[in-house]
Short mmCIF file of C-alpha atoms in Angstrom, two decimals:
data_model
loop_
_atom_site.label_atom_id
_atom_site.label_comp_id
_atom_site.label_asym_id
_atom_site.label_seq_id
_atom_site.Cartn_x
_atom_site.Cartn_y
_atom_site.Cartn_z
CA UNK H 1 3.84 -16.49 -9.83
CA UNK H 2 3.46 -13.26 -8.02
CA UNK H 3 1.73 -13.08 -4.34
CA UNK H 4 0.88 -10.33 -2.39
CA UNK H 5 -0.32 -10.81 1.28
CA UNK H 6 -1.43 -7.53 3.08
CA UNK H 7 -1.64 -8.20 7.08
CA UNK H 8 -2.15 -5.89 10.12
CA UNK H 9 -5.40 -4.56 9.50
CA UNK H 10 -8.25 -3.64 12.21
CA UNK H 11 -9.75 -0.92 14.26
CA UNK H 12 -8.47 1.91 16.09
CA UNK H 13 -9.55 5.02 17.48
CA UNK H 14 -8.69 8.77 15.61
CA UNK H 15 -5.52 9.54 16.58
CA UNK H 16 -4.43 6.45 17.05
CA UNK H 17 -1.45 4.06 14.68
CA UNK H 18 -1.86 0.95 12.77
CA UNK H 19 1.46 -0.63 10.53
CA UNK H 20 0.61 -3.15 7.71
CA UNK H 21 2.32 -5.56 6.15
CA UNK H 22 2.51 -6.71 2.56
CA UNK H 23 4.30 -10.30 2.09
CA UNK H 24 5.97 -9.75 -1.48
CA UNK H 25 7.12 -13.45 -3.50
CA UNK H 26 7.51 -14.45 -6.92
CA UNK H 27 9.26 -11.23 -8.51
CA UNK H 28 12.71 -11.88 -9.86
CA UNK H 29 15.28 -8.91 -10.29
CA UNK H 30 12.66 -6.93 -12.51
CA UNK H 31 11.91 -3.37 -11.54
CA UNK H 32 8.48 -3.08 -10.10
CA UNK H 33 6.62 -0.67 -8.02
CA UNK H 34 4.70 -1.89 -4.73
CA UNK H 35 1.95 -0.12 -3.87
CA UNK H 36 -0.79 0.56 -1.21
CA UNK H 37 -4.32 1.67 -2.05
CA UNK H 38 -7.57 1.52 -0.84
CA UNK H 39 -11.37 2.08 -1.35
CA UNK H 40 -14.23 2.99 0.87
CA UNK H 41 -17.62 1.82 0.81
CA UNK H 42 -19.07 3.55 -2.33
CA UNK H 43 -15.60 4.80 -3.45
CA UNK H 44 -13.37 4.65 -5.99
CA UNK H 45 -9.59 2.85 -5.30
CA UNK H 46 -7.03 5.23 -4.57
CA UNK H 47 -3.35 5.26 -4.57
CA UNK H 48 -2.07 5.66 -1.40
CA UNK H 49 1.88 5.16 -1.54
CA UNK H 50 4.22 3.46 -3.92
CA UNK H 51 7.64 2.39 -3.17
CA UNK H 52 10.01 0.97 -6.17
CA UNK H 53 12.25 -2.01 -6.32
CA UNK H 54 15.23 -0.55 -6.36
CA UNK H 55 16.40 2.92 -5.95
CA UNK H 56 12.86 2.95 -3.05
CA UNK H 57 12.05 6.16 -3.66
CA UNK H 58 8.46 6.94 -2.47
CA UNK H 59 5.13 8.33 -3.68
CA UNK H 60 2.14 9.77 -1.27
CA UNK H 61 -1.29 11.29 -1.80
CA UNK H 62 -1.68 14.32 -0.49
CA UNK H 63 -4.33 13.01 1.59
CA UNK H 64 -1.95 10.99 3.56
CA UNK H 65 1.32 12.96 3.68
CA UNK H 66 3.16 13.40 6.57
CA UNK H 67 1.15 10.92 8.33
CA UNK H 68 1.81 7.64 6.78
CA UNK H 69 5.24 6.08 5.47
CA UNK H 70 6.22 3.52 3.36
CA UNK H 71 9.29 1.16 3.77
CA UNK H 72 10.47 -1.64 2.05
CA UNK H 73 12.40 -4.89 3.74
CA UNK H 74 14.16 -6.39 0.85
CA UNK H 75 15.62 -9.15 3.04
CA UNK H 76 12.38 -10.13 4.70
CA UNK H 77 10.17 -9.58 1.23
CA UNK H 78 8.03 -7.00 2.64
CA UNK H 79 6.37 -3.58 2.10
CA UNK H 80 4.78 -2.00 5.38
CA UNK H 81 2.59 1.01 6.01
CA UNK H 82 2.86 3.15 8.98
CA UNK H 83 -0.09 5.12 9.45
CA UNK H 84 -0.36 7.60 12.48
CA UNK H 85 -2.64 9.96 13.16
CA UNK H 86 -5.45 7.88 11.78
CA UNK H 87 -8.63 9.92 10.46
CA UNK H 88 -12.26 8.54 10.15
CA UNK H 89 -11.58 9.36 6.46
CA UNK H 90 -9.05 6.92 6.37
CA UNK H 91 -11.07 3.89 7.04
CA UNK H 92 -11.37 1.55 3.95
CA UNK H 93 -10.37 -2.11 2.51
CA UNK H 94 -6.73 -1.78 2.13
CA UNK H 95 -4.82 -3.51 -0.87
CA UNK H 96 -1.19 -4.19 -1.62
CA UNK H 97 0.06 -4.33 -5.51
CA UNK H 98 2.66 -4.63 -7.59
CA UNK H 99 2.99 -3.62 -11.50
CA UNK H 100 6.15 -4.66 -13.38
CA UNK H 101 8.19 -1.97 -15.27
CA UNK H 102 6.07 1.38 -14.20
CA UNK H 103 6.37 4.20 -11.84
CA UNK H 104 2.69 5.31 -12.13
CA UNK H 105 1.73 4.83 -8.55
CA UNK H 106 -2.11 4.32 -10.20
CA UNK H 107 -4.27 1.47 -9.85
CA UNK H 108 -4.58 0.53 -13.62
CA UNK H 109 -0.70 0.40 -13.70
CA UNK H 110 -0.71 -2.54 -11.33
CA UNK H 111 -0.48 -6.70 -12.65
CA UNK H 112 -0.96 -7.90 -9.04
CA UNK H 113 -3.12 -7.58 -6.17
CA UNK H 114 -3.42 -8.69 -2.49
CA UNK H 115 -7.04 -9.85 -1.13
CA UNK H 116 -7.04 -6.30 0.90
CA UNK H 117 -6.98 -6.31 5.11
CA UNK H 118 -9.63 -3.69 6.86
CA UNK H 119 -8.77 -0.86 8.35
CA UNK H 120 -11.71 0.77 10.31
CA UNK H 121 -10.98 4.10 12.64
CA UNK H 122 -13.63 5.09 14.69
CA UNK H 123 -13.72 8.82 16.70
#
């Protein structure tokens, strides 16, 4: 059984960093793709980043380029999220997710989800 466990969520000023976590178990030596996405009040979900199983190349919105960055930890089963120069835009419910066999960083291409960890930036 896949889990996903998102963790370092919370608040921080514009400007400011925040890294979060996303405890990966259960997938075997399938490819998959991990993603990060999340949704503001009265939003749709977005994509965020993607990272793959393997080969870990990497996937952004535009919206967050060149100020977040995905990495993958294969030895501690993790996928983190460094965000740094944190907008009010970017606050939201943040999820972590994994789809077997796809590199379509989209929501609908995901089998699993994490329970999502707050991220709130305040000017």
């Amino acid at each position: 059984q896949v889990h996903l466990e998102e963790s370092g969520g919370g608040s921080v000023q514009a400007g400011g960093s925040l890294r979060l976590s996303c405890e990966v178990s259960g997938y075997g030596s399938e490819y998959y793709l991990i993603g990060w996405f999340r949704q503001a009040p009265g939003k749709e979900r977005e994509a965020i980043s993607c990272i793959s199983s393997n080969e870990g190349s990497a996937y952004y919105a535009d919206s967050v380029k060149g100020r977040f960055t995905i990495s993958r930890d294969n030895a501690k089963n993790t996928v983190s999220l460094q965000m740094n120069s944190l907008k009010r835009e970017d606050t939201a419910v943040y999820y972590c997710a994994g789809g077997y066999y796809t590199q379509r960083c989209l929501a609908d291409a995901m089998d699993y989800w994490g329970k999502g960890t707050l991220v709130t930036v305040s000017s």
